[in-house]
Each structure stands twice: as structure tokens, then as C-alpha cells.
CSV table of C-alpha atoms in Angstrom, one decimal:
chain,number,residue,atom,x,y,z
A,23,UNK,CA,0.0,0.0,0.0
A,24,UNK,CA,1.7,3.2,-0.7
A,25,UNK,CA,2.2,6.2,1.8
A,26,UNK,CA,-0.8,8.6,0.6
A,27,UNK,CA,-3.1,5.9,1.2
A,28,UNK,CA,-2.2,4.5,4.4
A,29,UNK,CA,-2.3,8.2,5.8
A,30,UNK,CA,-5.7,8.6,4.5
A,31,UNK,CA,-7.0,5.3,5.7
A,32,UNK,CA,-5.0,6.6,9.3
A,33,UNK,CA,-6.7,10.2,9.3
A,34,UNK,CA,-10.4,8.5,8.4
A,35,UNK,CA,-9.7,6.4,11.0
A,36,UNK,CA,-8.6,9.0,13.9
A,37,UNK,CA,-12.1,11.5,12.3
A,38,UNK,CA,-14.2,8.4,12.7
A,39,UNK,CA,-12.8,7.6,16.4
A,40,UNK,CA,-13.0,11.1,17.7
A,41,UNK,CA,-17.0,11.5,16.0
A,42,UNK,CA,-17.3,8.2,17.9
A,43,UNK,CA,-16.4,10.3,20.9
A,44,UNK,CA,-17.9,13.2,20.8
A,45,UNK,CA,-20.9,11.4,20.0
A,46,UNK,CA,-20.9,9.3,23.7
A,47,UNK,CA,-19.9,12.8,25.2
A,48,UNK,CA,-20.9,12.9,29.2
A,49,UNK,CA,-21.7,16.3,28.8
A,50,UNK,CA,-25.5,17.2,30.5
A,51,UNK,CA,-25.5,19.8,27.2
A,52,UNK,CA,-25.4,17.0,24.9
A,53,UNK,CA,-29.0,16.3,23.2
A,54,UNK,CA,-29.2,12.7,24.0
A,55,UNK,CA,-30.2,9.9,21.6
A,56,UNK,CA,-33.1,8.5,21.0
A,57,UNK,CA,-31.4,4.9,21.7
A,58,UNK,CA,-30.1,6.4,25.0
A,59,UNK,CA,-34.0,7.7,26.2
A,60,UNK,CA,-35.4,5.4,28.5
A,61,UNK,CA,-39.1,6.8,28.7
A,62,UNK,CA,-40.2,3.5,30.5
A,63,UNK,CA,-37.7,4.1,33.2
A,64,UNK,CA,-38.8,7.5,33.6
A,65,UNK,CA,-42.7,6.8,33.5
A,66,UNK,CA,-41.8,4.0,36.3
A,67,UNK,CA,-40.1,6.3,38.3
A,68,UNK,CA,-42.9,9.2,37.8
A,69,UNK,CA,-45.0,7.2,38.9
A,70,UNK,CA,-43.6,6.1,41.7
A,71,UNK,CA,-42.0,9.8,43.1
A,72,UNK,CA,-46.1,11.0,42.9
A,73,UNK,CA,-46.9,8.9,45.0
A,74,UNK,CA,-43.8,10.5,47.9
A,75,UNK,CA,-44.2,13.7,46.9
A,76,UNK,CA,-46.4,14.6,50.4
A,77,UNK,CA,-44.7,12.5,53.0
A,78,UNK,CA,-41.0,12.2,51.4
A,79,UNK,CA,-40.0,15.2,48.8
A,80,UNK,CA,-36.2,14.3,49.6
A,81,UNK,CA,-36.8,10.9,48.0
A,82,UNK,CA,-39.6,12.4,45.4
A,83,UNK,CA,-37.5,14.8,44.2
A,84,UNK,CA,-34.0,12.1,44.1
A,85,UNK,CA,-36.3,9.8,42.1
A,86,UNK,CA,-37.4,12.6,39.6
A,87,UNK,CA,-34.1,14.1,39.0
A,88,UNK,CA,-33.7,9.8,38.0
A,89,UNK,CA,-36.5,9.7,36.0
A,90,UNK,CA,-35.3,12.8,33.6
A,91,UNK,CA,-31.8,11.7,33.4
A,92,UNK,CA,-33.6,8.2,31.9
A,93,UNK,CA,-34.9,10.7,29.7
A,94,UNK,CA,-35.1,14.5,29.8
A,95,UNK,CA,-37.4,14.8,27.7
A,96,UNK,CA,-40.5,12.9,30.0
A,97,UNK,CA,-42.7,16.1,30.1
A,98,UNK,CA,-45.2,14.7,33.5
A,99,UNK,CA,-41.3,14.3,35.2
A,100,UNK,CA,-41.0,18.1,34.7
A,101,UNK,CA,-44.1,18.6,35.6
A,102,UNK,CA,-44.1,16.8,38.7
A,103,UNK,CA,-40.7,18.2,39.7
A,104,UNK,CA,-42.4,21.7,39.1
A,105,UNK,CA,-45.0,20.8,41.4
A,106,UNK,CA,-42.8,19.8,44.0
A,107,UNK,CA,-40.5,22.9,43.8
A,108,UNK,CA,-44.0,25.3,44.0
A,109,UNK,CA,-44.9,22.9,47.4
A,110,UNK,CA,-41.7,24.0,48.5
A,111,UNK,CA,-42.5,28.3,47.6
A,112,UNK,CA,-39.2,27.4,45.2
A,113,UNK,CA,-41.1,29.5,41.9
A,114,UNK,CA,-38.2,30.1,39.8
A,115,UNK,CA,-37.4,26.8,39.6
A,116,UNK,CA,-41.1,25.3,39.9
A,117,UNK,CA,-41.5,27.7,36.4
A,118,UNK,CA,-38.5,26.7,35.4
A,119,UNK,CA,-39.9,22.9,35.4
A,120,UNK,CA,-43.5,23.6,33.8
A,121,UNK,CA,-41.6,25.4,30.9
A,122,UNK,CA,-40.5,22.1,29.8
A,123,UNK,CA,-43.5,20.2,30.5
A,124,UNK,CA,-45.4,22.4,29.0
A,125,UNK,CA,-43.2,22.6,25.8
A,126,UNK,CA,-42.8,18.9,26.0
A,127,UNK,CA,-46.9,18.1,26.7
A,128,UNK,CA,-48.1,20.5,24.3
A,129,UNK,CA,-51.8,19.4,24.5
A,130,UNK,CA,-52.1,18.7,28.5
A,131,UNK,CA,-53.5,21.4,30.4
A,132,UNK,CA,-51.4,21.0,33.3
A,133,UNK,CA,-48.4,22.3,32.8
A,134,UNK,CA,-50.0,25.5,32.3
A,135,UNK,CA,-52.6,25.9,34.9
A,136,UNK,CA,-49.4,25.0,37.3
A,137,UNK,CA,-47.6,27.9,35.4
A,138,UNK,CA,-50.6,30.1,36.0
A,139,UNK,CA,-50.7,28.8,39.9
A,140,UNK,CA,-46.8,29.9,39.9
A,141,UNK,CA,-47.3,32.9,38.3
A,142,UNK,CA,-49.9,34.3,40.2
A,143,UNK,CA,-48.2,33.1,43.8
A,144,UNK,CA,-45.4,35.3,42.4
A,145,UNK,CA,-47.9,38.6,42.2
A,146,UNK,CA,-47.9,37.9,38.3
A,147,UNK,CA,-51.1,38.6,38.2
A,148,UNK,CA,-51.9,39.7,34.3
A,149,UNK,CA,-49.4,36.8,33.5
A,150,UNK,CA,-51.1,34.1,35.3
A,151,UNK,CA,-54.6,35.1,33.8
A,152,UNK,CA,-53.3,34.7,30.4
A,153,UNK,CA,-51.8,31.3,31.0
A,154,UNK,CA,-54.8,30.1,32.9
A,155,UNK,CA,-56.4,31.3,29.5
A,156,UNK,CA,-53.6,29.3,27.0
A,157,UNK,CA,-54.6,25.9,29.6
A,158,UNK,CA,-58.4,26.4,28.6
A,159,UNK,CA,-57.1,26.6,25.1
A,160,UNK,CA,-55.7,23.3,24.6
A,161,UNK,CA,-58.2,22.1,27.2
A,162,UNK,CA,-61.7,23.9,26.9
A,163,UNK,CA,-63.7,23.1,30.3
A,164,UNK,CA,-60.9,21.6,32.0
A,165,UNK,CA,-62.7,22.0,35.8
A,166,UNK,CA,-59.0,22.4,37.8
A,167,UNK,CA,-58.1,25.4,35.5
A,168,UNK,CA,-61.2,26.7,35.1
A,169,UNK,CA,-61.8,27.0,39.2
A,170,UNK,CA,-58.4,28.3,39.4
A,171,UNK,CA,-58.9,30.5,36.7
A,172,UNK,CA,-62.0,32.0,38.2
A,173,UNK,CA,-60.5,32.0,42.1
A,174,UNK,CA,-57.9,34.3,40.1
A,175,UNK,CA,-60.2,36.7,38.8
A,176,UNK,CA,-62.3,37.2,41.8
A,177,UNK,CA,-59.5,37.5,44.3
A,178,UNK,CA,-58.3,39.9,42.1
A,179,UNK,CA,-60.9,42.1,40.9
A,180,UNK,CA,-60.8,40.6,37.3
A,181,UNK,CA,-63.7,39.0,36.4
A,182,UNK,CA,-65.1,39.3,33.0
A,183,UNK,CA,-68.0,37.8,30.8
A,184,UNK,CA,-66.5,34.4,31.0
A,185,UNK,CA,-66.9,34.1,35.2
A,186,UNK,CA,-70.6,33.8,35.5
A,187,UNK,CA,-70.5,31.1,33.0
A,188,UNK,CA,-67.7,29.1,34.8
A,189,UNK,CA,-68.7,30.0,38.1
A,190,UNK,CA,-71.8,27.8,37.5
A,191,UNK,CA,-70.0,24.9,35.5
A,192,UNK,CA,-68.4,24.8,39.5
A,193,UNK,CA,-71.4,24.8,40.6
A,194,UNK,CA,-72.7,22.0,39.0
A,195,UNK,CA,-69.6,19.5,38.4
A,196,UNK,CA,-66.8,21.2,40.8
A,197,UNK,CA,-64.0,18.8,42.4
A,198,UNK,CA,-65.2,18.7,45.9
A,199,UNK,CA,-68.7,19.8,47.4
A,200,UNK,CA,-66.0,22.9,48.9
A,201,UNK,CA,-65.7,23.9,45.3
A,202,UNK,CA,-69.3,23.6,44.6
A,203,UNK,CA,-70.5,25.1,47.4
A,204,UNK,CA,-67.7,28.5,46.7
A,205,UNK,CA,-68.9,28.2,43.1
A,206,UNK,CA,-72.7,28.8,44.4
A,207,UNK,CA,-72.1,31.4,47.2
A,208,UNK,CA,-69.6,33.4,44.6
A,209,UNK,CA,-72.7,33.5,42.5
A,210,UNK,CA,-75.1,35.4,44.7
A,211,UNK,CA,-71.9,38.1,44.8
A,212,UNK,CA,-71.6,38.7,41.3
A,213,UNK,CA,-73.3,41.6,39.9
A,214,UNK,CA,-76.4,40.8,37.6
């Protein structure tokens, strides 16, 4: 073999090797593969950090930062996480968390109205009404946004044509007879 050749067969070599690499690069900025997501994993241990995150957010929030390494992009994981962080009056990084579900859970209602309940706990109040509005968007009637949505606007002074309307839906089908029974009373408040 002459020498041109085996020095191009030796640099192919070393570019293939170091692409090899950079491609199994520790780095947490590296956009993983899709053979190295493990959305199972992360579902499983989901799952299973929901059901500490009252009684043990030490070990919730240990097997959540698990569950997204198994893949980061499990959007109920962030979501979750975010929910814990909010528990914990930690809103930066509760929004922080509920960014990426909601970018990652683009037609769940969730992530938003947790957004909204974040926003408006940090005096965000114009904020929060609009993204209470975006989770009615993707979700019209969804009952958790819509009673947060409408707690919003009353504690605030914001009510609008809309709160009548879904001030009665919580009257009828609210959560919890508590709900039902707010629903009702707000009712009687409102202005004809």
C-alpha cells in the first residue's frame, strides 16, 4: 500500500474515532439519543415519586431528577418536579420545570394551569390570567383550570363575561362539594 493511502485510511480512521467520541460525550448539554432515552424508566419512576411527593420530597425529588436523566425529555417528570419545587415556595425553579413540560406536553392542560398557579403566587397577576387562559385553550372546560382560573379573577378584581359562565360549571360539576358550594355562594356576589 503506498504512503498517501495509508495516511488517509489513518486520518479516516482517527475522524471516525473522535465522531465516535464526541458522540458518547458525558456532557448534561449534549442532546441525547433516542437509543439512550429510557421513557419506560422515567414513567416508572414518575410514577412512583407521585406517590412521595407529600410525606418524602427528599426521595420524590431524588427519584425525579432519575426519572429525567432516563430521559429529559418525559414532560409529566418536569411537571411533577415543578409541582414539587412550587410545594416547597421554590417558583423560579417550579417555572422553570413547567416550561418544559409544557413545551414537551403540548396538549395537557397541566403544565399551564401549574404555570398560572406559579405565576400568580409570584404577584404575576396579568401573567397568570393569560396562561390560565392558554390551559383552557388546549383544554376547553378543563374544571382544575377553570376554578383556578376564576378564584384568580375574583380574588383579584378581574372577572369578566367568561366568570358567570364558569362560576356555574363549578357549581354543577366542581371537584369537591367545597368547590361547589364557593362556586354557588360566589354567584349570589356577582353583579347581575
Amino acid at each position: 500500500m503506498n504512503q498517501v493511502k495509508h495516511t488517509q485510511l489513518l486520518i479516516l480512521a482517527s475522524v471516525c474515532l473522535l465522531a465516535g467520541c464526541a458522540m458518547r460525550s458525558g456532557s448534561p448539554y449534549a442532546t441525547p439519543r433516542e437509543v439512550n432515552r429510557n421513557s419506560l424508566r422515567a414513567q416508572e419512576l414518575t410514577r412512583e415519586a407521585a406517590e412521595l411527593l407529600d410525606h418524602d420530597p427528599q426521595k420524590a425529588e431524588h427519584l425525579l431528577r432519575e426519572a429525567l436523566t432516563a430521559d429529559l425529555y418525559y414532560g409529566p417528570g418536569h411537571n411533577n418536579l415543578g409541582v414539587m419545587y412550587l410545594k416547597q415556595g421554590q417558583l423560579y425553579e417550579a417555572a422553570n420545570e413547567f416550561e418544559w413540560a409544557r413545551k414537551l406536553m403540548p396538549g395537557h392542560p397541566d403544565p399551564r394551569m401549574n404555570l398560572a398557579l406559579t405565576l400568580e403566587r409570584a404577584g404575576r397577576i396579568e401573567e397568570a390570567l393569560a396562561t390560565y387562559d392558554t390551559a383552557l385553550e388546549v383544554y376547553p372546560n378543563h374544571l382544575p383550570t377553570m376554578q383556578a382560573l376564576c378564584r384568580c379573577q375574583l380574588r383579584h378584581n378581574r372577572s369578566d363575561d367568561r366568570t358567570g359562565e364558569m362560576l356555574k360549571e363549578i357549581a354543577l360539576r366542581g371537584e369537591t362539594q367545597q368547590w361547589r358550594s364557593w362556586a354557588r355562594q360566589q354567584l349570589t356576589l356577582l353583579p347581575p
